[in-house]
Tab-separated table of C-alpha atoms in Angstrom:
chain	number	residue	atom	x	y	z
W	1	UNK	CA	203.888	-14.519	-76.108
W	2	UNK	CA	201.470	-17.044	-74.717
W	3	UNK	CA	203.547	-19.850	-74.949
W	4	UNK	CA	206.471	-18.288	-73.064
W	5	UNK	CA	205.201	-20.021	-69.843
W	6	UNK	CA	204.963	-23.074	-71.442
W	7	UNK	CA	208.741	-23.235	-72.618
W	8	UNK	CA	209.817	-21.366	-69.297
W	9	UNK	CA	207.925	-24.244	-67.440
W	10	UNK	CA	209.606	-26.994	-69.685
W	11	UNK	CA	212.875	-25.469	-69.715
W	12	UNK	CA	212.996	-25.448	-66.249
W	13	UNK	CA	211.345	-29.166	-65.812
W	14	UNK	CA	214.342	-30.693	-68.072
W	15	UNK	CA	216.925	-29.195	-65.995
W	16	UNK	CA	215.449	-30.647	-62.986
W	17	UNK	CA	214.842	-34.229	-64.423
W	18	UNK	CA	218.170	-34.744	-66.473
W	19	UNK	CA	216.278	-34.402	-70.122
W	20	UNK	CA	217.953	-32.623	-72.865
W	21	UNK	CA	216.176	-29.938	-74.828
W	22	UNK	CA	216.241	-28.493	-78.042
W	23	UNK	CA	214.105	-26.468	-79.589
W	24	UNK	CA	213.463	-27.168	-83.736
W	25	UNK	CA	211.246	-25.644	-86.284
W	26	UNK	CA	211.530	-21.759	-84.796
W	27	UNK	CA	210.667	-22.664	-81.705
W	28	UNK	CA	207.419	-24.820	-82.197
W	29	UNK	CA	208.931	-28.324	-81.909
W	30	UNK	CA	210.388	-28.721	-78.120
W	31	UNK	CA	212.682	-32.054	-79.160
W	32	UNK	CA	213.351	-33.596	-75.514
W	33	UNK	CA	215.949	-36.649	-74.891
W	34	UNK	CA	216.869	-39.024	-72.119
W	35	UNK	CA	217.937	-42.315	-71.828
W	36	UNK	CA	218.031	-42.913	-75.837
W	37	UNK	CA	215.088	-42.604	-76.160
W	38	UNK	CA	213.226	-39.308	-78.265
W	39	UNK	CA	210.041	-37.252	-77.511
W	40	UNK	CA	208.400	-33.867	-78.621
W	41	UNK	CA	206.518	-31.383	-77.894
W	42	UNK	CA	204.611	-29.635	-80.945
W	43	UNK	CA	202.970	-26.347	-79.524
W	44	UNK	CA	201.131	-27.338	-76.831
W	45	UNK	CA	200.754	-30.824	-77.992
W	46	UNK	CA	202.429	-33.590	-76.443
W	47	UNK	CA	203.535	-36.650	-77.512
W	48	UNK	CA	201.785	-38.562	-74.833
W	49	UNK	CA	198.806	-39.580	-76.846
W	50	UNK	CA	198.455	-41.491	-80.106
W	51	UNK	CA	197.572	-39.524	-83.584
W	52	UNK	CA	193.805	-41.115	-83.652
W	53	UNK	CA	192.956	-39.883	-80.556
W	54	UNK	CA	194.811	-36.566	-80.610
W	55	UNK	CA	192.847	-35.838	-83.951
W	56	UNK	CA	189.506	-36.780	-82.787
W	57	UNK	CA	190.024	-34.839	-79.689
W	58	UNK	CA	190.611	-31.991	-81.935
W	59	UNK	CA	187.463	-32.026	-83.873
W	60	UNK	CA	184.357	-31.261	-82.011
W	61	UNK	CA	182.015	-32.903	-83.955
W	62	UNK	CA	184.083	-36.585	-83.734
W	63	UNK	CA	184.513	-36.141	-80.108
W	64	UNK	CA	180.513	-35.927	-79.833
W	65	UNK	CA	180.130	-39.204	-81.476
W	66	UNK	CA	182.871	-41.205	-80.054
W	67	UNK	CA	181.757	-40.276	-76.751
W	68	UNK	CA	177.663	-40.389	-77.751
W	69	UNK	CA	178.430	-43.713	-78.946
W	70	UNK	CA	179.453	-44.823	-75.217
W	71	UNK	CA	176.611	-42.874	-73.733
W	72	UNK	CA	178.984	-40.761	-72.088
W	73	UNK	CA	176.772	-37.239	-71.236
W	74	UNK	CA	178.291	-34.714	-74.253
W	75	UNK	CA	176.202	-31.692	-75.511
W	76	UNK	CA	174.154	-32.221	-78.947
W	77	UNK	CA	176.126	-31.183	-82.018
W	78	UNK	CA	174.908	-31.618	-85.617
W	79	UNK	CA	177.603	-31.520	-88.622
W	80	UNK	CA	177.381	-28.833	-91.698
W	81	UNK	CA	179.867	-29.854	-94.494
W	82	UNK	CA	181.369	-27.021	-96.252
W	83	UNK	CA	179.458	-27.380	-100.278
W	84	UNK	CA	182.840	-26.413	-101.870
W	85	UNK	CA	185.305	-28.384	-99.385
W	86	UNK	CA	183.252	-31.517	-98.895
W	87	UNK	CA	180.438	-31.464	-101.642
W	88	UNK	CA	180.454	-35.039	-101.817
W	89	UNK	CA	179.319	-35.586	-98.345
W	90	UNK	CA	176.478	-32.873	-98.586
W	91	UNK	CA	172.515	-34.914	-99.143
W	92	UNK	CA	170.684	-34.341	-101.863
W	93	UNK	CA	168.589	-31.508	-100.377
W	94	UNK	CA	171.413	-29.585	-99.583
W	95	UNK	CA	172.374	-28.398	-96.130
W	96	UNK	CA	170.231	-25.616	-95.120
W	97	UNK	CA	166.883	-27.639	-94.013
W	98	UNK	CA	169.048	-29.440	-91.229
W	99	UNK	CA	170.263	-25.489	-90.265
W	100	UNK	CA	166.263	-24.501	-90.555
W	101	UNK	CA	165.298	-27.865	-88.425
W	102	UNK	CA	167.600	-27.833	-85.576
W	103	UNK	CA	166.739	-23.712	-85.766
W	104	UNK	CA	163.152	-24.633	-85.427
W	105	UNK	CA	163.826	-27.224	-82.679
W	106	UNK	CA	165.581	-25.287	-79.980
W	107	UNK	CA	165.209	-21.052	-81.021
W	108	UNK	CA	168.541	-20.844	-80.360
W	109	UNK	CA	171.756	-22.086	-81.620
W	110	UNK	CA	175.363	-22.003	-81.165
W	111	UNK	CA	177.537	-22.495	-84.345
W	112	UNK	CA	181.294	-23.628	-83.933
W	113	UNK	CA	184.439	-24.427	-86.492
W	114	UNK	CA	185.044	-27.971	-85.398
W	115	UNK	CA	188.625	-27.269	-85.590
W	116	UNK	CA	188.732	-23.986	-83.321
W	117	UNK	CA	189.759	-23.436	-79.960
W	118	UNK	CA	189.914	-20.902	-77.615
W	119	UNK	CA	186.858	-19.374	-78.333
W	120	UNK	CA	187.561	-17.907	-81.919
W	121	UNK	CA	185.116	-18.169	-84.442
W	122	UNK	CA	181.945	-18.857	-81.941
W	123	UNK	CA	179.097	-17.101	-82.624
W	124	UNK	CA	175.463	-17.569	-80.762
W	125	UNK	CA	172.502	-17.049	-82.906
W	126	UNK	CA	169.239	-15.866	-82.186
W	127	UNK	CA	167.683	-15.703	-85.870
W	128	UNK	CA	167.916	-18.204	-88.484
W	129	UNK	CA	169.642	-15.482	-90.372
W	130	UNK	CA	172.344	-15.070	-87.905
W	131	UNK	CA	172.966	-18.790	-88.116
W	132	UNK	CA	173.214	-18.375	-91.742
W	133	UNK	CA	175.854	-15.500	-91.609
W	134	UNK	CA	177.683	-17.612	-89.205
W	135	UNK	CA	178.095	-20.283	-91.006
W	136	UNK	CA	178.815	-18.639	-94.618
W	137	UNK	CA	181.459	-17.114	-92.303
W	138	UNK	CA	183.450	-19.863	-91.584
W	139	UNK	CA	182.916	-21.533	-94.785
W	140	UNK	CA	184.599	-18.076	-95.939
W	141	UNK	CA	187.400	-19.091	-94.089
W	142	UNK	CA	187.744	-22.078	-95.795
W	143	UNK	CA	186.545	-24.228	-92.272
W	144	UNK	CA	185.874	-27.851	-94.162
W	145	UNK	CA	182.581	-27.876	-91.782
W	146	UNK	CA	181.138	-26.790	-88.420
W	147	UNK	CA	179.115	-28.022	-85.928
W	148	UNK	CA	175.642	-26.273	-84.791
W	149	UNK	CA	174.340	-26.913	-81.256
W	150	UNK	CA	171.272	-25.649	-79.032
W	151	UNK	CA	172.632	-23.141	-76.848
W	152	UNK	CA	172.322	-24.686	-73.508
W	153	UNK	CA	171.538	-22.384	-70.394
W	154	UNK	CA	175.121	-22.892	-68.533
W	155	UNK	CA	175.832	-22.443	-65.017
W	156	UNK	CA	179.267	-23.339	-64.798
W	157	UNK	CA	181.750	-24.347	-67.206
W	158	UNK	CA	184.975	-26.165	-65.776
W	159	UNK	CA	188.583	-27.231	-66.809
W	160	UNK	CA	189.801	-30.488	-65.910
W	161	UNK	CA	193.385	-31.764	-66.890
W	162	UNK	CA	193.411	-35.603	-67.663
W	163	UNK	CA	196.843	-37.737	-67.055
W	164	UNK	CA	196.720	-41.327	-67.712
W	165	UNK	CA	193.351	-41.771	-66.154
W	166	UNK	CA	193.352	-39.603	-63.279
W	167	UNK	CA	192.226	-36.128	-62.624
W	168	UNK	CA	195.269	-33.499	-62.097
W	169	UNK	CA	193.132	-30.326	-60.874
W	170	UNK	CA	189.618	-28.685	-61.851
W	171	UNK	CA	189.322	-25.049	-62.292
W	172	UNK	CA	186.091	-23.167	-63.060
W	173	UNK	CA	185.854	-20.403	-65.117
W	174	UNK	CA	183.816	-17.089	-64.423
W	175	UNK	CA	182.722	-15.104	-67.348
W	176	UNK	CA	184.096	-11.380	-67.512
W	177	UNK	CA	181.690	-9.165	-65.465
W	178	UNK	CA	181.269	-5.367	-64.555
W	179	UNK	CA	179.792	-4.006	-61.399
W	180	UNK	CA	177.723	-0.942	-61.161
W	181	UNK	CA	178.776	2.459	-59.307
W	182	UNK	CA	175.250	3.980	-60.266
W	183	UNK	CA	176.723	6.447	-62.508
W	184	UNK	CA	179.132	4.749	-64.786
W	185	UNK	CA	177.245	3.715	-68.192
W	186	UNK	CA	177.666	-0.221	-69.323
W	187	UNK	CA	180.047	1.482	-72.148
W	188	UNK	CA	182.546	3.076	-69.997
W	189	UNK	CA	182.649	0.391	-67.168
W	190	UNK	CA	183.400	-2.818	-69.835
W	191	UNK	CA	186.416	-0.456	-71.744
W	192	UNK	CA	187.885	0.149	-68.212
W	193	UNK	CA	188.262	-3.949	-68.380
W	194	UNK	CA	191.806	-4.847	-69.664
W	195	UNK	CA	190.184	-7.854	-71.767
W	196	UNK	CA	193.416	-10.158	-73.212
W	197	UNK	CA	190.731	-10.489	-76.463
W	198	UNK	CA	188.832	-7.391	-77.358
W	199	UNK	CA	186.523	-9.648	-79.710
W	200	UNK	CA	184.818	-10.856	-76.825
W	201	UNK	CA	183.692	-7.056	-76.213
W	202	UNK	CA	182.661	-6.221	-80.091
W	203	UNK	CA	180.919	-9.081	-80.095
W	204	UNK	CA	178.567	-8.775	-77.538
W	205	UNK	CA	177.978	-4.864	-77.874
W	206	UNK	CA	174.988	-5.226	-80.137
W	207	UNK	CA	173.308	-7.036	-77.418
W	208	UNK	CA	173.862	-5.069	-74.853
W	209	UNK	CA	172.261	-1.359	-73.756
W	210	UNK	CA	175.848	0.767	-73.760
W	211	UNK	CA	173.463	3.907	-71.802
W	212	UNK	CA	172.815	1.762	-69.199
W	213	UNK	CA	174.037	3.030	-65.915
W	214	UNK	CA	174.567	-0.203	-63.705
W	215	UNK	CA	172.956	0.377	-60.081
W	216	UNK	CA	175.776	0.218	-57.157
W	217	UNK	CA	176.989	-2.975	-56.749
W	218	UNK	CA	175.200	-4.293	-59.909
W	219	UNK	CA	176.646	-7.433	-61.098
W	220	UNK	CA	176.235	-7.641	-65.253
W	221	UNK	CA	177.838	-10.513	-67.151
W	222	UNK	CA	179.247	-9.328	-70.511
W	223	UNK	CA	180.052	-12.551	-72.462
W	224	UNK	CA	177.977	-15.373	-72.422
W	225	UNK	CA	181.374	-17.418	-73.115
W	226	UNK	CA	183.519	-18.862	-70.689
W	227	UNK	CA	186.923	-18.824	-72.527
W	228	UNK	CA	190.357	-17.044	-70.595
W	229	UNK	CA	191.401	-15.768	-73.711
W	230	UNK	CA	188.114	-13.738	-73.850
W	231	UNK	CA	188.513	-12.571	-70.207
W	232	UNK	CA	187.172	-15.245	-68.344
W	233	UNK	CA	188.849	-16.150	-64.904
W	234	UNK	CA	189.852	-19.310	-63.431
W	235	UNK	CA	188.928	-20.244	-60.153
W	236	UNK	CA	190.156	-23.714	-58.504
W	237	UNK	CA	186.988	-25.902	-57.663
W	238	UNK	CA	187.752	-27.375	-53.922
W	239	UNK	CA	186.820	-31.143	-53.561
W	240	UNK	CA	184.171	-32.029	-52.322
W	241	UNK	CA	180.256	-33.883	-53.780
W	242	UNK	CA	180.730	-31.276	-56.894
W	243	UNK	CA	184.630	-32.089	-58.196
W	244	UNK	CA	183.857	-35.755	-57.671
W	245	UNK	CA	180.827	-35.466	-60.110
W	246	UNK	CA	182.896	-33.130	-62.881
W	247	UNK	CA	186.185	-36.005	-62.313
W	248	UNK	CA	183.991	-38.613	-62.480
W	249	UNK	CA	182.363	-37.497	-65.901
W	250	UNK	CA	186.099	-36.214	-67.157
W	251	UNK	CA	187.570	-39.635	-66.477
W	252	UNK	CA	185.106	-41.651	-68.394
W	253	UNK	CA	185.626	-39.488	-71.152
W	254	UNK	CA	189.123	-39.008	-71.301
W	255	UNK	CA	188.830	-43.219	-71.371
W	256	UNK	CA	186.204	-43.171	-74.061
W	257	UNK	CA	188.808	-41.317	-76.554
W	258	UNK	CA	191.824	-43.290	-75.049
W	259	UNK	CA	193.462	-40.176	-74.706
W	260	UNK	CA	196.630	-40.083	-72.117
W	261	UNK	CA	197.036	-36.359	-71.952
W	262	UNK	CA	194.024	-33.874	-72.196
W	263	UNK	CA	191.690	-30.876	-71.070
W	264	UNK	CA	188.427	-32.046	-71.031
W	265	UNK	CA	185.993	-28.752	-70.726
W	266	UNK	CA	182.887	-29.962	-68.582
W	267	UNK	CA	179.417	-27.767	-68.008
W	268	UNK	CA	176.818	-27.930	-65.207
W	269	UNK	CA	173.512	-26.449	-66.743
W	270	UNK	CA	171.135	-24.402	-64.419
W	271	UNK	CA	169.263	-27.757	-64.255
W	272	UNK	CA	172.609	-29.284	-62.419
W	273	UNK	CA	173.199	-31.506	-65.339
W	274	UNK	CA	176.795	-31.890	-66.252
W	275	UNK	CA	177.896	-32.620	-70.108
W	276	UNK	CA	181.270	-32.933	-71.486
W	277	UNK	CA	181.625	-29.843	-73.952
W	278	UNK	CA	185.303	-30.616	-75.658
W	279	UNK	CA	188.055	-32.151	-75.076
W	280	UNK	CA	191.517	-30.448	-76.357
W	281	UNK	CA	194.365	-32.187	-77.834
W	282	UNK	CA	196.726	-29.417	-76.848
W	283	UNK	CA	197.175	-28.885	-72.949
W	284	UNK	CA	197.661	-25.073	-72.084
W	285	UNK	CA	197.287	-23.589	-68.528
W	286	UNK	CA	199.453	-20.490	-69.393
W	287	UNK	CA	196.705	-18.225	-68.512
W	288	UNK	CA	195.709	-20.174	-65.495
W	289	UNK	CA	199.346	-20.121	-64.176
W	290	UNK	CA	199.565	-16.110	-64.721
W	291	UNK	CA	195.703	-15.796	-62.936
W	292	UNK	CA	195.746	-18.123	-60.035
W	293	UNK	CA	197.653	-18.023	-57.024
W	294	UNK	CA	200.130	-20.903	-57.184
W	295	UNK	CA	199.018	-21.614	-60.747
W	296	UNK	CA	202.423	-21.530	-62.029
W	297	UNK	CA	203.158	-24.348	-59.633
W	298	UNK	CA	200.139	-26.454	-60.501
W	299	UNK	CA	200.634	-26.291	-64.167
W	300	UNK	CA	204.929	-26.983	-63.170
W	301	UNK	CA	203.400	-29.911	-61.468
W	302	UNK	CA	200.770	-31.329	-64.235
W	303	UNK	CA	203.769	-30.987	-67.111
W	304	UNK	CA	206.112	-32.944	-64.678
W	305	UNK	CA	204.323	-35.932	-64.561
W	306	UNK	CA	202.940	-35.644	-68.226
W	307	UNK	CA	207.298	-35.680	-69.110
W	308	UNK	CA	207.575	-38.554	-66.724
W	309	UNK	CA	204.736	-40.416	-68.379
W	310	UNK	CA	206.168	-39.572	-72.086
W	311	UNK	CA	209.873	-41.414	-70.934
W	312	UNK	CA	208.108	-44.643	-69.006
C-alpha cells in the first residue's frame, strides 16, 4: 500500500521523539500524544493547518480565487456547477455557453474534478465535444462541479513542500518517456514500461501512432501529465536563480491560503513563466521517497519538523 511509507516513516519518527502512537479508525487516523497534549494524522492530512484553509487547499477552483484575489501568478480556471448537485447556483442560460466560450477562447482545454488529486479524472480536450464528454463524466460521478482551464504549453512542473513559511525541498517531475531502438513500434516500447497507473497509458493511446517505430535514441513523451502516480519521475531541482524563483512563488502562496503544512505544485511554461497550479491539503512524498536517492530521508526529515511544529 501507498501509505505504508508514510506510517513506516511516522512510526519510526515517534519512537525517536518520545510521542505515543496509536492508530484509530482501521488504520486511517494516526492519534499521536506527548506532553498532554493530542494531535492526528488523517491519511495524509495533518493537523498542522486549520479546517478553512485545509478545505480551500483542497478545491481547485477556491484555491484559484483566494490566490487570484492577491495577484499571486495561478493558472486560469473557470467553475461548472453540477445541474443536479448545485442547480441553484447554475445562470439562467445554463452552463454550456461558458464551456462553448472558454472552448472558443483558447482551442484547447483541460477539464478537472475540483476535488481530485493525483491525476484521476483529468482529461485534455481538443473538441468541444470532448469537453462535453468530460464533463458529463464527472457529473456521472456525482463531482458537485469542475473546473475547465486552457491547456497551457508546460515546460516543467515542480513539487515544493511548504512548512510554516519556508521551503523544505523542490523536486521536478519528468513525464514518462520511451526511447527508440529503430525497430521497436511505440506499442511494444510503452507496455515494456512498468507504469504504477495503467490509465495514464489507455488514455493517451488514441493520440498516439502505436506502428510507429521510434528512430534510435528517439526520445517520445507519452503523457502530457506530470503526476508520479501516472509514471512521472521526480528529480530534485538544485538551488540556484531557478529554485529561488519556484520558492519564491510557493512561499507567497502557501501565505496567501495561510496554510502551515502543504505541497504547492508550481509550472514554468515554455515562455519561462511560472504559475502556481494546486496546492494539496494532504502531504505525500511516498513515491518520491521510493524514486529518489535519499528520498526516504528527505521525506523522514520534512515529517520531523511538520510533528515538531504540530506539538509547539
Amino acid at each position: 500500500m501507498e501509505k505504508k511509507i508514510l506510517i513506516t516513516i511516522i512510526q519510526e519518527l515517534c519512537e525517536e521523539m518520545n510521542i505515543k502512537m496509536e492508530k484509530l479508525s482501521y488504520g486511517w487516523i494516526l492519534q499521536l500524544s506527548k506532553d498532554g497534549k493530542v494531535r492526528h494524522i488523517l491519511d495524509y492530512l495533518f493537523d498542522n493547518n486549520s479546517i478553512a484553509s485545509g478545505k480551500i487547499a483542497a478545491d481547485k477552483y477556491a484555491t484559484y480565487e483566494v490566490l487570484q484575489s492577491q495577484n499571486i501568478p495561478i493558472i486560469q480556471y473557470t467553475m461548472i456547477f453540477n445541474p443536479s448537485l448545485r442547480g441553484e447556483l447554475i445562470p439562467k442560460e445554463g452552463i454550456w455557453n461558458t464551456v462553448a466560450t472558454e472552448f472558443s477562447k483558447y482551442g484547447k482545454l483541460v477539464v478537472k474534478p475540483n476535488d481530485g488529486s493525483t491525476g484521476k479524472g483529468i482529461k485534455l480536450c481538443q473538441t468541444l465535444r470532448e469537453v462535453e464528454i468530460a464533463i458529463h463524466n464527472l457529473f456521472n460521478e456525482q463531482h458537485k462541479s469542475v473546473s475547465i482551464c486552457p491547456y497551457y504549453d508546460i515546460q516543467t512542473e515542480f513539487r515544493t513542500f511548504f512548512l510554516n513559511g519556508e521551503i523544505l525541498c523542490i523536486y521536478k517531475k519528468i513525464k514518462p518517456f520511451v526511447i527508440g531502438d529503430g525497430k521497436t513500434r511505440l506499442k511494444e516500447l510503452i507496455e515494456e514500461l512498468d507504469l504504477p497507473n495503467k490509465d495514464v497509458r489507455e488514455e493517451n493511446l488514441h493520440r498516439l501512432d502505436l506502428n510507429y517505430v521510434p528512430k534510435e535514441d528517439e526520445k517520445m513523451e507519452i503523457s502530457w501529465k506530470h503526476n508520479l502516480s501516472g509514471g512521472a519521475t521526480p528529480k530534485i531541482l538544485q538551488k540556484g536563480e531557478l529554485y529561488k524563483k519556484v520558492e519564491q512563488l510557493a512561499i507567497q502562496a502557501g501565505k496567501a491560503m495561510n496554510m502551515n503544512f502543504t505541497t504547492i505544485d508550481i509550472i514554468q511554461t515554455v515562455d519561462d513563466k511560472l504559475y502556481v497550479m494546486e496546492m494539496n491539503s494532504g502531504v505525500c512524498g511516498d513515491i518520491f521517497a521510493q524514486s529518489v536517492e535519499g528520498g526516504y530521508e528527505i521525506m523522514k526529515e520534512i515529517y520531523r519538523k511538520a510533528l515538531k511544529a504540530m506539538f509547539e
